[in-house]
PDB file of C-alpha atoms in Angstrom:
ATOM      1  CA  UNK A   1    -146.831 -11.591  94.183  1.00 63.00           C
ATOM      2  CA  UNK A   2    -143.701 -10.081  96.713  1.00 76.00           C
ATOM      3  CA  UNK A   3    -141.368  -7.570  95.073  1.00 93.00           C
ATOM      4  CA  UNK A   4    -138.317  -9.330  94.535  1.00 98.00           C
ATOM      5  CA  UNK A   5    -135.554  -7.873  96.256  1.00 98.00           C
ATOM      6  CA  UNK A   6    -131.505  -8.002  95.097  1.00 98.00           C
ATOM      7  CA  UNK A   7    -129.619  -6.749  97.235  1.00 97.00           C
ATOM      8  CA  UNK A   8    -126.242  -5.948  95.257  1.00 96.00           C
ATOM      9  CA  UNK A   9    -124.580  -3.333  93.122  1.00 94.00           C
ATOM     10  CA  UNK A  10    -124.732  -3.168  89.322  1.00 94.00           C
ATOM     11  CA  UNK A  11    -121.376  -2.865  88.750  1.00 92.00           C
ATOM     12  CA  UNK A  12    -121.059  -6.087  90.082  1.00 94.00           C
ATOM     13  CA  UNK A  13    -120.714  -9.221  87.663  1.00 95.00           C
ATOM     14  CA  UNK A  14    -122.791 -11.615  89.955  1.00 96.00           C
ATOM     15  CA  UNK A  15    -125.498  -8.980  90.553  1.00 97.00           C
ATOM     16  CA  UNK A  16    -125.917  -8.232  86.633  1.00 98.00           C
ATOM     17  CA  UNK A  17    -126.218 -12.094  86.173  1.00 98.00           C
ATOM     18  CA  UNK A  18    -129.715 -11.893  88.514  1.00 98.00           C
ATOM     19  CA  UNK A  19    -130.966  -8.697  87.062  1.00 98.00           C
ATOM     20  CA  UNK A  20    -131.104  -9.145  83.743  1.00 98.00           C
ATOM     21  CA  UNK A  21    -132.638 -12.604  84.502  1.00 98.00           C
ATOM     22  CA  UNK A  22    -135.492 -10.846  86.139  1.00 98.00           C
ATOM     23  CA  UNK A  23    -135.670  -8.255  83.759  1.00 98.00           C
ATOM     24  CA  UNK A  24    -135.937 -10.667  80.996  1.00 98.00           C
ATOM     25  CA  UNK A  25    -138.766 -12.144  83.070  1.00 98.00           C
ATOM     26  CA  UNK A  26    -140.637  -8.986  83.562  1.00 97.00           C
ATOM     27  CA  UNK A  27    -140.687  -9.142  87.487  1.00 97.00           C
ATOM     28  CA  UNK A  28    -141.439  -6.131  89.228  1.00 97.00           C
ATOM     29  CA  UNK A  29    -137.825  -6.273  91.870  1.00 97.00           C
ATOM     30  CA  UNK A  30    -136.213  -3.725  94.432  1.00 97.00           C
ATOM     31  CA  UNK A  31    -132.184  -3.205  93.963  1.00 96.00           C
ATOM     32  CA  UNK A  32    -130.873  -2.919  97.315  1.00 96.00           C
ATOM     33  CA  UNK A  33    -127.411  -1.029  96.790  1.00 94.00           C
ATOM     34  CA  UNK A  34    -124.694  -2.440  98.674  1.00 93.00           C
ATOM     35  CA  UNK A  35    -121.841  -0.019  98.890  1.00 90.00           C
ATOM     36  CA  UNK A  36    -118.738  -2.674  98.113  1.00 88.00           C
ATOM     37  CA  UNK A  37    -116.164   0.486  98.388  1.00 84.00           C
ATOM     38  CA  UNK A  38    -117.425   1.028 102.568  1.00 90.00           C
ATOM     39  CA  UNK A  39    -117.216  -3.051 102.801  1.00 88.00           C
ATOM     40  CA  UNK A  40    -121.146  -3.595 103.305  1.00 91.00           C
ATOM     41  CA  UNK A  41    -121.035  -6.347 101.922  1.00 93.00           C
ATOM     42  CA  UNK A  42    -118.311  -7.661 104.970  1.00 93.00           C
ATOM     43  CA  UNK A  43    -120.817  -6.527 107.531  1.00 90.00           C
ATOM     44  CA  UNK A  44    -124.420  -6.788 109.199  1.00 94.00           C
ATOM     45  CA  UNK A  45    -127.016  -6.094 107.938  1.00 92.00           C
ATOM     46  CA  UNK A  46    -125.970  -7.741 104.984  1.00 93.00           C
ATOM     47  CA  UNK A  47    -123.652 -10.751 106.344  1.00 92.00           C
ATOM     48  CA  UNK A  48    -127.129 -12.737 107.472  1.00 93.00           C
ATOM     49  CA  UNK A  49    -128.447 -12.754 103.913  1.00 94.00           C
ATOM     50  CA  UNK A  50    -124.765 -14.321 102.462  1.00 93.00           C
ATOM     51  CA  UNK A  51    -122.472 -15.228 105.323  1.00 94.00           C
ATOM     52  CA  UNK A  52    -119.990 -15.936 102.659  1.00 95.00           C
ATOM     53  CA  UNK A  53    -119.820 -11.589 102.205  1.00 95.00           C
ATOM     54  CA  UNK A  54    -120.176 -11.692  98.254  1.00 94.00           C
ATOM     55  CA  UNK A  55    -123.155 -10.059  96.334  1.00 96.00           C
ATOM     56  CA  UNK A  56    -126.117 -10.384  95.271  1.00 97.00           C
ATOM     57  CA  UNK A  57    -128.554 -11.704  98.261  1.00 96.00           C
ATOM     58  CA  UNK A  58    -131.989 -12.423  96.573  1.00 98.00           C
ATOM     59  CA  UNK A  59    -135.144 -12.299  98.588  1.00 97.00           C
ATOM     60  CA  UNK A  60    -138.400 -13.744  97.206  1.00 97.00           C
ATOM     61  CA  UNK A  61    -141.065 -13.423 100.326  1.00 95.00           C
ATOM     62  CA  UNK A  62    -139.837 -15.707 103.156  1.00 95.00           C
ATOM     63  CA  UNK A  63    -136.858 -17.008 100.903  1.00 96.00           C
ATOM     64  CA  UNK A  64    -133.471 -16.037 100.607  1.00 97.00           C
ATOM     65  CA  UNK A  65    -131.080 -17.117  98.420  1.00 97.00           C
ATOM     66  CA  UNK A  66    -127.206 -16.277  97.229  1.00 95.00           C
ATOM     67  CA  UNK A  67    -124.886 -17.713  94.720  1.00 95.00           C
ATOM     68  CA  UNK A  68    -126.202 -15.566  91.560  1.00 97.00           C
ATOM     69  CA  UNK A  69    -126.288 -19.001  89.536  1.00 97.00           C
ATOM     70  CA  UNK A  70    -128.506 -20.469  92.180  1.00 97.00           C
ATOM     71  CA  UNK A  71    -130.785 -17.699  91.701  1.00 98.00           C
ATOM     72  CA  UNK A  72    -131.317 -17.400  88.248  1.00 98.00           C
ATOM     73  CA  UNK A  73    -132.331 -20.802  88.109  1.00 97.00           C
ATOM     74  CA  UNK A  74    -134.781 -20.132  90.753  1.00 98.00           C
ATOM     75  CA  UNK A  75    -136.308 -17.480  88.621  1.00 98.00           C
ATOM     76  CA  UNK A  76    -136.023 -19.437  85.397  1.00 97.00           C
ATOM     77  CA  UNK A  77    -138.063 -21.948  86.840  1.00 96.00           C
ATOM     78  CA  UNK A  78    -140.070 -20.530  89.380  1.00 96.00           C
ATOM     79  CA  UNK A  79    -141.540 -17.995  87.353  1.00 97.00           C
ATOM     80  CA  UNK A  80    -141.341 -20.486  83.904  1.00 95.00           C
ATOM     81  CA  UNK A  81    -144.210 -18.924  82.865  1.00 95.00           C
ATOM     82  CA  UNK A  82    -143.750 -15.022  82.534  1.00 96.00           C
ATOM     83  CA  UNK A  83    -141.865 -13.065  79.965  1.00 97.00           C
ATOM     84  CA  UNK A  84    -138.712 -14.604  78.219  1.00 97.00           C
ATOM     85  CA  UNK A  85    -138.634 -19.040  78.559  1.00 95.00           C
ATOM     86  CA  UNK A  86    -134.835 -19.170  79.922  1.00 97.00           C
ATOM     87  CA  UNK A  87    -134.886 -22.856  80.091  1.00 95.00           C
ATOM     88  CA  UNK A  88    -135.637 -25.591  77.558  1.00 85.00           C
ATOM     89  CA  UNK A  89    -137.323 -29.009  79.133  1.00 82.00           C
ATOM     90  CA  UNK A  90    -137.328 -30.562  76.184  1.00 84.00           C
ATOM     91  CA  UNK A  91    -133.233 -29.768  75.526  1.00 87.00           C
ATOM     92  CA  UNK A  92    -132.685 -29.554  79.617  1.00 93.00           C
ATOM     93  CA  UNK A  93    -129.730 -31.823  79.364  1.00 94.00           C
ATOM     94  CA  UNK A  94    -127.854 -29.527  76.656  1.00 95.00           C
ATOM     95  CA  UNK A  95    -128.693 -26.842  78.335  1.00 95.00           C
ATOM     96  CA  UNK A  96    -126.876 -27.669  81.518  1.00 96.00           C
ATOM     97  CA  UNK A  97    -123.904 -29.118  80.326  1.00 97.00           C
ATOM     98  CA  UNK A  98    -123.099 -25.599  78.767  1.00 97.00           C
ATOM     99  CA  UNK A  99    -124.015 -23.496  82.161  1.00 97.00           C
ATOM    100  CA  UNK A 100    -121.647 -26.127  83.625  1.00 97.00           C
ATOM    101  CA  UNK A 101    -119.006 -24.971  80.888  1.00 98.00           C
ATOM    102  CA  UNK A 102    -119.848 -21.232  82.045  1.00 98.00           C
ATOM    103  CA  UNK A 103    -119.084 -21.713  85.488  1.00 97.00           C
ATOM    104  CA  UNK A 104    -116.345 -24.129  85.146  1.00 98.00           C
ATOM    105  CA  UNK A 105    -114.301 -23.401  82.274  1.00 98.00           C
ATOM    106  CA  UNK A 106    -115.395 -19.482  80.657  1.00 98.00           C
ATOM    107  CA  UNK A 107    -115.677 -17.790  84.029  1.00 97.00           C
ATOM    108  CA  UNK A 108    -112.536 -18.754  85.715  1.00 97.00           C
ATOM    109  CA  UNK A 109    -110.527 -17.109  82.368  1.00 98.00           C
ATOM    110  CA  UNK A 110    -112.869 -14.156  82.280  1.00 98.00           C
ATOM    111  CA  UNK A 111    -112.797 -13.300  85.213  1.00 97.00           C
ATOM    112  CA  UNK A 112    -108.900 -12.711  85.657  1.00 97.00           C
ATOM    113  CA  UNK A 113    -108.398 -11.060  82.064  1.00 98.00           C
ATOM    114  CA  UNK A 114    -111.468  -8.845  83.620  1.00 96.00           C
ATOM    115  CA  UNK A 115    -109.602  -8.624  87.001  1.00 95.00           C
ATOM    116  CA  UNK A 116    -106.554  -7.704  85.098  1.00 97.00           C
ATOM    117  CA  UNK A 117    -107.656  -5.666  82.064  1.00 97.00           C
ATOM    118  CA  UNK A 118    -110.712  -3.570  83.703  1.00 94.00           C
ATOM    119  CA  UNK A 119    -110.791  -3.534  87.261  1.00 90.00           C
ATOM    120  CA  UNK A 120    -107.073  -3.281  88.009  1.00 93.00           C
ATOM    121  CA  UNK A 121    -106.446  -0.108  85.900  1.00 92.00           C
ATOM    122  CA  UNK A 122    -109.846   1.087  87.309  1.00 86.00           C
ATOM    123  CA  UNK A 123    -108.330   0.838  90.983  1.00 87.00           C
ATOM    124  CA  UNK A 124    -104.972   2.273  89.910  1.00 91.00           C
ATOM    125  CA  UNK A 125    -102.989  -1.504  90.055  1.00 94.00           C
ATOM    126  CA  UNK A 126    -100.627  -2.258  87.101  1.00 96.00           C
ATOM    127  CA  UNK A 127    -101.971  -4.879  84.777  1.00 96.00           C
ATOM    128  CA  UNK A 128     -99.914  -8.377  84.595  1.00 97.00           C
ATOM    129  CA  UNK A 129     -98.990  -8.602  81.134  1.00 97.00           C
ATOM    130  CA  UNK A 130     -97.823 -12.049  81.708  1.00 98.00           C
ATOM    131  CA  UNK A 131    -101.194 -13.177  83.387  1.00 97.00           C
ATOM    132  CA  UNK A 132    -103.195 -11.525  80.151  1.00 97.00           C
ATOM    133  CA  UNK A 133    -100.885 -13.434  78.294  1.00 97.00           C
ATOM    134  CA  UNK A 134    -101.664 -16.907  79.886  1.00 98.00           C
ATOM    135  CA  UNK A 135    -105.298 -16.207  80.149  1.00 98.00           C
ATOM    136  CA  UNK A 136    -105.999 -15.245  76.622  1.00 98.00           C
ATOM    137  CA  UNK A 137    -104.578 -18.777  75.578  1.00 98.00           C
ATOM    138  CA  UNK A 138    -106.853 -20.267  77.891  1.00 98.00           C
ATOM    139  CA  UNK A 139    -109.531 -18.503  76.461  1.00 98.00           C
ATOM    140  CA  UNK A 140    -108.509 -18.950  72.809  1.00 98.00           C
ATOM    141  CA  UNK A 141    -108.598 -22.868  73.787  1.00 98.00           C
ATOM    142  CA  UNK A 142    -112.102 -22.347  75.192  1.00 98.00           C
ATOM    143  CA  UNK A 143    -113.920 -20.456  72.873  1.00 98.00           C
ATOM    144  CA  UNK A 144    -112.399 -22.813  70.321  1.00 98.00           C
ATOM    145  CA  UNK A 145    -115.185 -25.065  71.824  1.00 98.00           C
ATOM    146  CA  UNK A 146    -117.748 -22.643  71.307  1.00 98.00           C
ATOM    147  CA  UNK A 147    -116.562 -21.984  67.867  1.00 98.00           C
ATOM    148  CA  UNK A 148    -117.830 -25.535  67.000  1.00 98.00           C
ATOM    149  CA  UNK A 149    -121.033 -25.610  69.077  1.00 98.00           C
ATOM    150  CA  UNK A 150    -122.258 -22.454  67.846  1.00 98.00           C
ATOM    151  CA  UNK A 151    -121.719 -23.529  64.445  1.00 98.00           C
ATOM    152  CA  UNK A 152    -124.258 -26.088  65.290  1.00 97.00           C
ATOM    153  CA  UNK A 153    -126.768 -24.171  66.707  1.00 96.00           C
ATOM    154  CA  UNK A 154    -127.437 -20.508  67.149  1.00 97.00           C
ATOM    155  CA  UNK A 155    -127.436 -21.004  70.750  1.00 98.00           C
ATOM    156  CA  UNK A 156    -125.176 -22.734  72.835  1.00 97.00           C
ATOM    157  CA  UNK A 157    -128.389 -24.638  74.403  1.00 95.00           C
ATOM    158  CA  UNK A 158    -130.297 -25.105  70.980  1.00 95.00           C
ATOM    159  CA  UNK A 159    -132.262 -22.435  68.889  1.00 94.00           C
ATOM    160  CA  UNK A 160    -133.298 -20.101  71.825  1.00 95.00           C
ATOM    161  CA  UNK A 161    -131.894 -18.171  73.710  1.00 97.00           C
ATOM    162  CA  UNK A 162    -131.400 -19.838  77.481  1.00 97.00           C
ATOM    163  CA  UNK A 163    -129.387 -19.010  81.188  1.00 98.00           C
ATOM    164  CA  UNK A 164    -126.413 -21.175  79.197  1.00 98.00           C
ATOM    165  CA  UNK A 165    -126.059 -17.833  76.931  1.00 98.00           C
ATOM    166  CA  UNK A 166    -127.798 -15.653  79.713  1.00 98.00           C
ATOM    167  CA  UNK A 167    -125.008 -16.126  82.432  1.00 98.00           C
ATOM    168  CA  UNK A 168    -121.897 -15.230  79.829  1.00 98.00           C
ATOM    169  CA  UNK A 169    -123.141 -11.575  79.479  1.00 98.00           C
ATOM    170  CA  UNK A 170    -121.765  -9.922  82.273  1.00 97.00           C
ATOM    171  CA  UNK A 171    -117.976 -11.291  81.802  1.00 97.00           C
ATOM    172  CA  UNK A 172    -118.419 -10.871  77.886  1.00 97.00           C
ATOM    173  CA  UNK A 173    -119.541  -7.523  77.858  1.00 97.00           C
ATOM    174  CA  UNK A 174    -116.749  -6.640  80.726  1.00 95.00           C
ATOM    175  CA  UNK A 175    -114.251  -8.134  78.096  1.00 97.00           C
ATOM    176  CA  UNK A 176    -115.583  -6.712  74.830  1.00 96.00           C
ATOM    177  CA  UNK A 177    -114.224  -3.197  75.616  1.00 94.00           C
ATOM    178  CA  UNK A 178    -110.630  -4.595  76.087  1.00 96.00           C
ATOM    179  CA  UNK A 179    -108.517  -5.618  73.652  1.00 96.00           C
ATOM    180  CA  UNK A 180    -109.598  -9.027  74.076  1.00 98.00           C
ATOM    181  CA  UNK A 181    -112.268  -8.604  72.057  1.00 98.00           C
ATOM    182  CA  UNK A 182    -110.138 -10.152  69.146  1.00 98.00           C
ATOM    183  CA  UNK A 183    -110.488 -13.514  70.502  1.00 98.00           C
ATOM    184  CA  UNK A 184    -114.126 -13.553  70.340  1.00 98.00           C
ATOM    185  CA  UNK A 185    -114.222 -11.416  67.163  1.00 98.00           C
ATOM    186  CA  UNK A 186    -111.819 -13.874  65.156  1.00 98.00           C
ATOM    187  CA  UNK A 187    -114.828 -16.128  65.537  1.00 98.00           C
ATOM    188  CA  UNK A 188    -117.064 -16.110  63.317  1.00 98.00           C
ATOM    189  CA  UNK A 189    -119.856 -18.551  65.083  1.00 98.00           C
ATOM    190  CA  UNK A 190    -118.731 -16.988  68.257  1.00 98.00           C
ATOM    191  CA  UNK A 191    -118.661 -13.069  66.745  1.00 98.00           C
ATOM    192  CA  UNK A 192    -121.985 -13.521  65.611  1.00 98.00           C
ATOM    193  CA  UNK A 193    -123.393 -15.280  68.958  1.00 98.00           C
ATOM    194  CA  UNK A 194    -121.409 -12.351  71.311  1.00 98.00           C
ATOM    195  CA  UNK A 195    -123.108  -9.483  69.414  1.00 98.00           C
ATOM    196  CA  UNK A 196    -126.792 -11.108  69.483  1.00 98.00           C
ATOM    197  CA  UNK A 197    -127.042 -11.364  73.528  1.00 98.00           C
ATOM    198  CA  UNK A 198    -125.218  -8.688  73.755  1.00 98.00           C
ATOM    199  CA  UNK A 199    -128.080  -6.677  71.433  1.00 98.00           C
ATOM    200  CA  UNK A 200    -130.832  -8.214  73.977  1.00 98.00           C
ATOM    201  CA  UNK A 201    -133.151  -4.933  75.255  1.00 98.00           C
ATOM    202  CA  UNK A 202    -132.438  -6.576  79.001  1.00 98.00           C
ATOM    203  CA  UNK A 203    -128.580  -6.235  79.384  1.00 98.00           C
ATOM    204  CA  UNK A 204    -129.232  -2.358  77.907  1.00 98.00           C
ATOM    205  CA  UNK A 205    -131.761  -2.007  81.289  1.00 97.00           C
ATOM    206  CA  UNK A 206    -128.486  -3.800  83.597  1.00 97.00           C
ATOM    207  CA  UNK A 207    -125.990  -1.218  82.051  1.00 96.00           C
ATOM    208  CA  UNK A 208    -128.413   2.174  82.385  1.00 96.00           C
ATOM    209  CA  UNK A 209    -128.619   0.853  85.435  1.00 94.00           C
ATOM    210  CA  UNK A 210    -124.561   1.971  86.042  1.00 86.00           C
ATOM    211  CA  UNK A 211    -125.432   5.323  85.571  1.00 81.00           C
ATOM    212  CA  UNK A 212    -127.846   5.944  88.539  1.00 68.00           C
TER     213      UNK A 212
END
């Protein structure tokens, strides 16, 4: 079996999203650092394995992949059989309707209360307070959702633990140490769902993983 190779950095959202899929897996992998501060990531070498210039790239012998959504799915199935099952045939259809939701109606919210919350104070930039304003509504109205699902099941795919609870961890963990935190916290279902993934032995690996 090839090393599998991400080439990323693991401060990066996307490239946390395909490592702690592969950790969760027990795959032996190769993180490729990709220096986003120099613009590597703009550039050759790296500009043949994602011409769209985003991280990860994901290698797997002759293949290459990006998209870190595509990929986990890759791994999920392709390697169905080793370590943690991170996708439920017999509930498929559940399943996918909530990594839809991830991508589609979580992510986009996330992603600009993280934009504005961590990552602008961590480049010196002035946070919107208007913008945190509008997206915390949004995600009030979204986790509302979850609120119900998870109350339900303990997962939002059924009773184990999938890539539909897998691929929230990176934006949910970003958002946990911000004052956003009440949103999920005032949610009981949601509360209790947040600090179980959260808890998983795999996302500890992505975050020591910072500190290198």
């Amino acid at each position: 079996m090839a090393v599998l190779k991400v080439h990323g950095s693991p401060i990066s959202t996307a490239t946390q999203r395909v490592l702690v899929t592969i950790i969760e897996k027990g795959l032996e992998y190769e993180l490729l650092f990709v220096n986003l501060a120099e613009g590597e990531h703009k550039k050759e070498p790296f500009i043949s394995l994602n011409p769209f210039g985003q991280v990860p790239a994901f290698e797997d012998g002759d293949l290459k992949l990006f998209e870190s959504r595509a990929i986990t799915q890759y791994i999920a199935h392709d390697y169905a059989s080793s370590g943690t099952p991170l996708i439920s045939f017999e509930k498929m259809p559940v399943m996918v309707n909530w990594m839809e939701v991830e991508a589609h109606h979580f992510e986009p919210v996330a992603s600009a209360l993280g934009w504005e919350l961590v990552y602008k104070p961590m480049f010196g930039m002035t946070t919107d307070a208007a913008a945190v304003e509008e997206n915390e509504a949004k995600l009030a109205n979204v986790l509302d959702v979850y609120e119900k699902r998870l109350g339900q099941s303990k997962y939002l795919g059924g009773d184990e633990f999938t890539l539909a609870d897998l691929h929230h961890l990176p934006y949910l963990n970003c958002l946990m140490g911000t004052p956003t935190k009440k949103i999920f916290e005032s949610r009981p279902c949601v509360s209790a769902w947040s600090q179980d993934i959260l808890a998983r032995p795999s996302w500890a690996k992505v975050l020591d993983l910072q500190k290198h």
